[in-house]
Tab-separated table of C-alpha atoms in Angstrom:
chain	number	residue	atom	x	y	z
A	2	THR	CA	-2.499	-10.074	22.600
A	3	VAL	CA	0.879	-8.905	22.443
A	4	GLY	CA	3.014	-7.626	25.296
A	5	ALA	CA	6.384	-6.027	26.143
A	6	VAL	CA	8.705	-5.788	29.197
A	7	ALA	CA	11.884	-4.116	29.424
A	8	LEU	CA	14.697	-3.129	31.906
A	9	ASP	CA	16.390	0.204	30.935
A	10	GLY	CA	19.830	1.493	31.486
A	11	HIS	CA	18.874	3.382	34.519
A	12	GLY	CA	17.419	0.169	36.028
A	13	HIS	CA	14.028	1.091	35.417
A	14	LEU	CA	11.178	-1.284	34.478
A	15	ALA	CA	8.157	-1.029	32.440
A	16	ALA	CA	5.291	-3.240	30.811
A	17	ALA	CA	2.998	-2.811	28.026
A	18	THR	CA	0.064	-5.077	26.598
A	19	SER	CA	-2.475	-4.739	23.594
A	20	THR	CA	-5.084	-7.010	22.328
A	21	GLY	CA	-8.369	-7.422	20.443
A	22	GLY	CA	-9.595	-10.033	23.056
A	23	TYR	CA	-10.800	-13.117	21.536
A	24	THR	CA	-12.741	-14.344	18.719
A	25	ALA	CA	-16.719	-13.999	18.957
A	26	LYS	CA	-16.190	-12.547	22.660
A	27	PRO	CA	-19.535	-10.899	23.861
A	28	ALA	CA	-19.871	-7.109	22.996
A	29	GLY	CA	-18.427	-4.922	25.907
A	30	ARG	CA	-16.499	-7.963	27.483
A	31	VAL	CA	-12.905	-6.619	28.767
A	32	GLY	CA	-9.941	-8.909	29.730
A	33	ASP	CA	-7.139	-8.794	31.835
A	34	SER	CA	-4.862	-6.682	29.200
A	35	PRO	CA	-5.911	-3.044	30.310
A	36	ILE	CA	-6.490	-4.270	34.175
A	37	ILE	CA	-3.196	-3.139	36.044
A	38	GLY	CA	-2.214	-5.906	38.243
A	39	ALA	CA	-3.702	-8.497	36.212
A	40	GLY	CA	-2.509	-8.630	32.652
A	41	THR	CA	0.257	-5.833	33.066
A	42	TRP	CA	2.415	-4.749	35.797
A	43	ALA	CA	5.696	-2.888	36.419
A	44	ASP	CA	7.706	-2.148	39.880
A	45	ASP	CA	11.240	-1.393	40.190
A	46	ARG	CA	11.458	-3.407	43.159
A	47	THR	CA	10.724	-6.654	41.695
A	48	CYS	CA	9.585	-6.920	38.007
A	49	ALA	CA	7.637	-6.119	34.752
A	50	VAL	CA	4.717	-8.748	33.424
A	51	SER	CA	3.076	-8.766	30.459
A	52	GLY	CA	0.285	-11.453	30.100
A	53	THR	CA	-1.634	-13.481	27.440
A	54	GLY	CA	-4.393	-15.852	27.351
A	55	LYS	CA	-7.941	-16.503	29.226
A	56	GLY	CA	-8.137	-13.076	30.776
A	57	GLU	CA	-10.999	-14.054	33.088
A	58	LEU	CA	-8.464	-15.981	35.044
A	59	PHE	CA	-5.755	-13.599	35.106
A	60	ILE	CA	-7.973	-10.927	36.771
A	61	ARG	CA	-9.248	-13.600	38.999
A	62	LEU	CA	-5.554	-14.322	40.400
A	63	ALA	CA	-4.294	-10.691	40.000
A	64	VAL	CA	-1.439	-12.399	38.126
A	65	GLY	CA	0.826	-9.421	37.622
A	66	HIS	CA	0.532	-8.499	41.079
A	67	ASP	CA	0.713	-11.851	42.547
A	68	ILE	CA	4.116	-12.421	40.779
A	69	HIS	CA	5.129	-9.261	42.029
A	70	ALA	CA	4.229	-10.234	45.437
A	71	ARG	CA	5.798	-13.789	45.465
A	72	MET	CA	8.859	-12.072	44.608
A	73	LEU	CA	8.810	-9.079	47.073
A	74	TYR	CA	7.321	-10.710	50.193
A	75	ALA	CA	7.995	-14.554	49.674
A	76	GLY	CA	11.528	-13.715	48.247
A	77	GLN	CA	10.688	-16.009	45.192
A	78	SER	CA	12.799	-15.784	41.994
A	79	LEU	CA	10.907	-14.274	38.944
A	80	GLU	CA	11.153	-17.707	37.231
A	81	ASP	CA	9.580	-19.753	40.036
A	82	ALA	CA	6.972	-16.874	40.741
A	83	ALA	CA	5.801	-16.698	37.087
A	84	GLY	CA	6.274	-20.503	36.242
A	85	GLY	CA	4.371	-21.535	39.307
A	86	LEU	CA	0.982	-19.324	38.535
A	87	ILE	CA	1.455	-20.456	34.585
A	88	HIS	CA	2.197	-23.917	35.321
A	89	GLY	CA	0.266	-24.079	38.572
A	90	GLU	CA	-2.761	-22.270	39.210
A	91	LEU	CA	-3.557	-20.946	35.878
A	92	ALA	CA	-3.055	-24.358	34.389
A	93	ALA	CA	-5.074	-26.315	37.309
A	94	LEU	CA	-8.225	-23.656	36.473
A	95	GLY	CA	-7.783	-25.010	32.512
A	96	GLY	CA	-6.750	-21.369	31.414
A	97	GLY	CA	-4.365	-21.161	28.351
A	98	ALA	CA	-1.649	-18.932	29.609
A	99	GLY	CA	1.530	-17.363	29.042
A	100	LEU	CA	3.621	-14.157	29.855
A	101	CYS	CA	6.637	-12.374	29.259
A	102	ALA	CA	8.578	-10.906	32.337
A	103	VAL	CA	11.877	-9.560	33.571
A	104	ASP	CA	13.120	-8.685	37.063
A	105	ARG	CA	15.458	-5.726	37.956
A	106	SER	CA	18.446	-7.727	37.536
A	107	GLY	CA	17.632	-8.260	33.852
A	108	ASN	CA	16.542	-11.908	34.282
A	109	VAL	CA	13.973	-12.788	31.440
A	110	THR	CA	11.184	-15.602	31.616
A	111	LEU	CA	8.834	-16.685	29.072
A	112	PRO	CA	6.458	-19.235	30.176
A	113	TYR	CA	3.336	-20.685	28.735
A	114	ASN	CA	1.228	-23.724	29.141
A	115	THR	CA	-0.621	-23.868	25.415
A	116	GLY	CA	1.012	-25.304	22.386
A	117	GLY	CA	3.050	-22.369	21.482
A	118	MET	CA	3.523	-18.682	22.175
A	119	TYR	CA	5.075	-16.076	19.911
A	120	ARG	CA	7.932	-14.854	21.861
A	121	GLY	CA	11.671	-13.292	22.148
A	122	TRP	CA	14.171	-11.092	23.990
A	123	ILE	CA	16.963	-9.029	23.232
A	124	ARG	CA	20.130	-8.209	24.982
A	125	GLY	CA	23.239	-6.840	23.647
A	126	ASP	CA	24.018	-9.044	20.295
A	127	GLU	CA	21.944	-11.704	21.574
A	128	VAL	CA	18.325	-12.009	19.648
A	129	TYR	CA	15.820	-14.888	20.554
A	130	VAL	CA	12.650	-15.352	18.720
A	131	ALA	CA	10.611	-18.571	19.181
A	132	ILE	CA	7.101	-19.947	18.621
A	133	HIS	CA	6.841	-23.628	19.688
A	134	GLU	CA	9.704	-25.133	21.545
A	135	ASP	CA	12.228	-23.194	19.101
B	1	MET	CA	24.433	1.793	34.329
B	2	THR	CA	22.408	-1.282	33.712
B	3	ARG	CA	22.421	-3.779	30.819
B	4	PRO	CA	19.205	-3.139	28.974
B	5	VAL	CA	16.887	-6.023	28.146
B	6	LEU	CA	13.650	-6.239	26.382
B	7	ALA	CA	11.385	-9.180	26.410
B	8	ILE	CA	7.910	-9.434	24.193
B	9	HIS	CA	5.196	-12.022	23.614
B	10	GLY	CA	2.972	-12.150	20.461
B	11	GLY	CA	0.047	-14.094	22.087
B	12	CYS	CA	-0.161	-17.738	23.396
B	13	GLY	CA	-2.640	-18.736	20.890
B	14	ALA	CA	0.225	-19.667	18.465
B	15	ILE	CA	-0.888	-21.854	15.423
B	16	PRO	CA	-0.227	-25.544	16.329
B	17	ARG	CA	3.183	-26.541	14.614
B	18	ALA	CA	1.577	-28.897	12.105
B	19	ASP	CA	-0.448	-25.992	10.523
B	20	LEU	CA	2.387	-23.733	10.676
B	21	THR	CA	3.171	-22.623	7.037
B	22	PRO	CA	6.568	-21.106	6.267
B	23	GLU	CA	5.016	-17.865	5.039
B	24	VAL	CA	3.203	-17.547	8.377
B	25	ASN	CA	6.330	-18.622	10.305
B	26	HIS	CA	8.529	-16.169	8.532
B	27	ALA	CA	5.993	-13.491	8.881
B	28	ALA	CA	5.529	-14.041	12.767
B	29	ARG	CA	9.515	-14.336	13.517
B	30	SER	CA	10.328	-11.147	11.395
B	31	ALA	CA	7.473	-9.230	13.259
B	32	LEU	CA	8.987	-10.397	16.560
B	33	ARG	CA	12.543	-9.390	15.666
B	34	ARG	CA	11.259	-5.939	14.213
B	35	ALA	CA	9.730	-5.362	17.591
B	36	LEU	CA	12.571	-6.311	19.428
B	37	GLN	CA	14.923	-4.232	17.559
B	38	ALA	CA	12.839	-1.004	17.582
B	39	GLY	CA	12.386	-1.258	21.200
B	40	TYR	CA	15.896	-2.094	21.902
B	41	ALA	CA	17.277	0.676	19.688
B	42	LEU	CA	15.495	2.935	22.082
B	43	LEU	CA	16.858	1.370	25.166
B	44	ILE	CA	20.529	1.587	23.915
B	45	SER	CA	20.008	5.138	22.888
B	46	GLY	CA	19.304	5.799	26.517
B	47	ALA	CA	15.327	6.109	26.499
B	48	SER	CA	13.297	4.640	29.177
B	49	ALA	CA	11.568	1.224	29.422
B	50	ALA	CA	8.279	2.844	28.760
B	51	ASP	CA	9.439	4.175	25.714
B	52	ALA	CA	11.181	0.842	24.849
B	53	VAL	CA	7.647	-1.076	25.611
B	54	ALA	CA	5.296	1.214	24.023
B	55	GLU	CA	7.454	1.100	20.758
B	56	ALA	CA	7.614	-2.619	20.742
B	57	VAL	CA	4.034	-3.018	21.228
B	58	GLN	CA	3.174	-0.634	18.482
B	59	ILE	CA	5.262	-2.468	16.190
B	60	MET	CA	3.178	-5.738	16.941
B	61	GLU	CA	-0.151	-3.660	16.746
B	62	ASP	CA	0.445	-2.778	13.211
B	63	ASP	CA	1.206	-6.157	12.188
B	64	PRO	CA	-1.463	-8.415	10.989
B	65	VAL	CA	-0.020	-11.329	12.126
B	66	PHE	CA	-0.890	-10.485	15.761
B	67	ASN	CA	-4.244	-10.253	17.605
B	68	ALA	CA	-3.800	-6.407	18.472
B	69	GLY	CA	-4.615	-3.283	16.659
B	70	HIS	CA	-4.587	-4.286	12.855
B	71	GLY	CA	-5.215	-8.094	13.080
B	72	ALA	CA	-7.367	-7.841	16.124
B	73	ALA	CA	-9.904	-10.532	16.898
B	74	LEU	CA	-13.321	-9.502	16.004
B	75	ASN	CA	-16.436	-9.749	18.764
B	76	ARG	CA	-19.323	-11.829	18.217
B	77	ASP	CA	-21.077	-8.837	16.278
B	78	GLY	CA	-18.172	-8.418	14.088
B	79	VAL	CA	-16.873	-5.249	15.811
B	80	HIS	CA	-13.180	-4.883	17.059
B	81	GLU	CA	-13.018	-3.871	20.816
B	82	LEU	CA	-9.343	-2.950	21.806
B	83	ASP	CA	-7.832	-3.165	25.172
B	84	ALA	CA	-4.098	-1.864	26.098
B	85	SER	CA	-2.500	-0.611	29.070
B	86	LEU	CA	1.253	0.350	30.257
B	87	MET	CA	2.673	0.569	33.624
B	88	ASP	CA	5.887	2.415	34.382
B	89	GLY	CA	7.727	0.444	37.430
B	90	GLU	CA	9.639	3.696	38.606
B	91	SER	CA	6.637	6.037	39.122
B	92	GLY	CA	3.950	3.263	39.640
B	93	ARG	CA	1.886	5.309	36.940
B	94	ALA	CA	-0.165	3.522	34.833
B	95	GLY	CA	-2.668	3.924	32.249
B	96	ALA	CA	-5.051	1.951	30.124
B	97	VAL	CA	-7.812	1.702	27.358
B	98	ALA	CA	-10.465	-0.735	27.123
B	99	GLY	CA	-13.378	-1.411	24.617
B	100	ALA	CA	-11.941	1.260	22.119
B	101	ARG	CA	-12.960	1.104	18.495
B	102	ARG	CA	-11.068	3.736	16.664
B	103	ILE	CA	-7.844	4.232	18.235
B	104	ARG	CA	-5.327	2.919	15.661
B	105	ASN	CA	-2.405	2.670	18.360
B	106	PRO	CA	-4.038	1.524	21.923
B	107	VAL	CA	-0.870	1.271	23.675
B	108	ARG	CA	0.154	5.029	22.828
B	109	VAL	CA	-2.889	6.001	24.433
B	110	ALA	CA	-2.358	4.013	27.402
B	111	ARG	CA	1.066	5.387	27.613
B	112	ALA	CA	-0.077	8.965	27.447
B	113	LEU	CA	-2.685	8.350	30.084
B	114	ALA	CA	0.167	6.948	32.143
B	115	GLU	CA	1.661	10.151	31.967
B	116	ALA	CA	-1.500	12.166	32.524
B	117	GLY	CA	-2.099	10.050	35.835
B	118	ASP	CA	-5.808	10.713	36.059
B	119	PRO	CA	-7.771	9.161	34.758
B	120	LEU	CA	-6.044	6.030	34.647
B	121	LEU	CA	-8.468	3.875	32.482
B	122	LEU	CA	-10.849	4.905	29.959
B	123	ILE	CA	-13.429	3.049	28.049
B	124	GLY	CA	-15.305	2.718	24.714
B	125	SER	CA	-16.012	5.792	22.864
B	126	ALA	CA	-14.879	8.270	25.739
B	127	ALA	CA	-11.242	6.408	25.408
B	128	ASP	CA	-11.624	7.093	21.469
B	129	ALA	CA	-12.657	10.635	22.040
B	130	TRP	CA	-9.934	11.168	24.391
B	131	ALA	CA	-7.572	9.856	22.009
B	132	ALA	CA	-8.784	12.280	19.154
B	133	SER	CA	-8.743	15.401	21.345
B	134	HIS	CA	-4.999	14.627	22.452
B	135	GLY	CA	-3.926	14.155	18.870
B	136	PHE	CA	-3.704	10.583	18.630
B	137	ASP	CA	-4.655	8.743	15.228
B	138	THR	CA	-8.247	7.379	15.144
B	139	VAL	CA	-9.565	5.169	12.249
B	140	ASP	CA	-12.666	3.359	11.091
B	141	ASN	CA	-13.313	-0.032	13.103
B	142	ALA	CA	-12.611	-1.843	9.569
B	143	HIS	CA	-9.130	-0.486	9.425
B	144	PHE	CA	-8.277	-3.474	12.266
B	145	THR	CA	-9.871	-6.102	10.519
B	146	THR	CA	-8.286	-8.929	8.204
B	147	PRO	CA	-9.632	-11.753	6.199
B	148	ALA	CA	-8.331	-14.258	8.735
B	149	ARG	CA	-10.119	-12.660	11.704
B	150	VAL	CA	-13.255	-12.730	9.701
B	151	ALA	CA	-13.015	-16.457	8.796
B	152	ALA	CA	-12.152	-17.263	12.710
B	153	LEU	CA	-15.336	-15.319	13.605
B	154	HIS	CA	-17.442	-17.422	11.085
B	155	THR	CA	-15.529	-20.681	12.392
B	156	MET	CA	-16.277	-19.676	16.118
B	157	LEU	CA	-19.886	-19.076	15.504
B	158	GLU	CA	-20.406	-22.195	13.665
B	159	ARG	CA	-18.739	-23.928	16.188
B	160	GLU	CA	-21.255	-22.350	18.660
B	161	ARG	CA	-24.083	-23.347	16.500
B	162	LEU	CA	-22.972	-26.912	16.450
B	163	GLY	CA	-22.234	-26.733	20.315
B	164	THR	CA	-18.505	-27.667	19.547
B	165	ALA	CA	-17.104	-24.056	20.679
B	166	GLN	CA	-15.448	-25.684	23.634
B	167	GLY	CA	-13.231	-27.740	21.230
B	168	ALA	CA	-11.740	-24.378	19.755
B	169	THR	CA	-8.139	-24.070	19.737
B	170	GLU	CA	-6.307	-21.120	21.360
B	171	GLN	CA	-5.476	-20.306	17.680
B	172	GLU	CA	-9.204	-19.995	16.666
B	173	LYS	CA	-9.795	-18.297	19.920
B	174	HIS	CA	-6.950	-15.741	20.128
B	175	GLY	CA	-5.195	-16.152	16.663
């Protein structure tokens, strides 16, 4: 699974996700990537999110929308909302998971609970790319 | 004006550090950089966030390192079924495809469905047909296959036969 989130020069957010699913999945099985509110979410009031990992859990927890809701209704930061789900509910359910997210102020978070996640961000002259801790 | 930013992921099924060869390490990092630079170039030229995320994801769909598009995982029948979506935070519009088998770049079709507004989500051969009728590249399913995914499928089916599928790594499952 691959994904991207962006904040543009006009202050608008967007998210996109694309995947082949997982190896040896049943024919016809669909995960969270095409499910808006689960693997993909964007709302200018809060954040943009793209997820990766055990799709069935992202759907059950409506992860993308839940991060948005924790920010909009509970006033949580992006980092707390996203990290809370990845290291909290998703980890507790035993789901390998990760995501990239950006908020309306341009803060970025890239949490994951597996051994590594291909990830990166770019802002001005700064480019960050990592797989494991680095 | 806001200071633009773009962030990406290439999947959390990263190869365990011990198994990461210098070649794969380099290939993955350079692909991530290319995706970031392509999307960010659009942002600093004034394009929208939706343009930037579609561009970055397409770069990764076309790179065999990642489980999407060319290099996607195989289902248990040895077929690629691709899922993708895009959501625009300004308008709330969204588009998605699921179970597509012939769309070269599913994220592009998801973007077009977001602009169309309705239908939002198309599945299977209907998604493939909509893409073709709206001018998007369609290819044979074999276009998405790589030797690494064929090997992963055999490994996973063998694990199932031996009853060890639970022990599969994120990398074996997702690549």
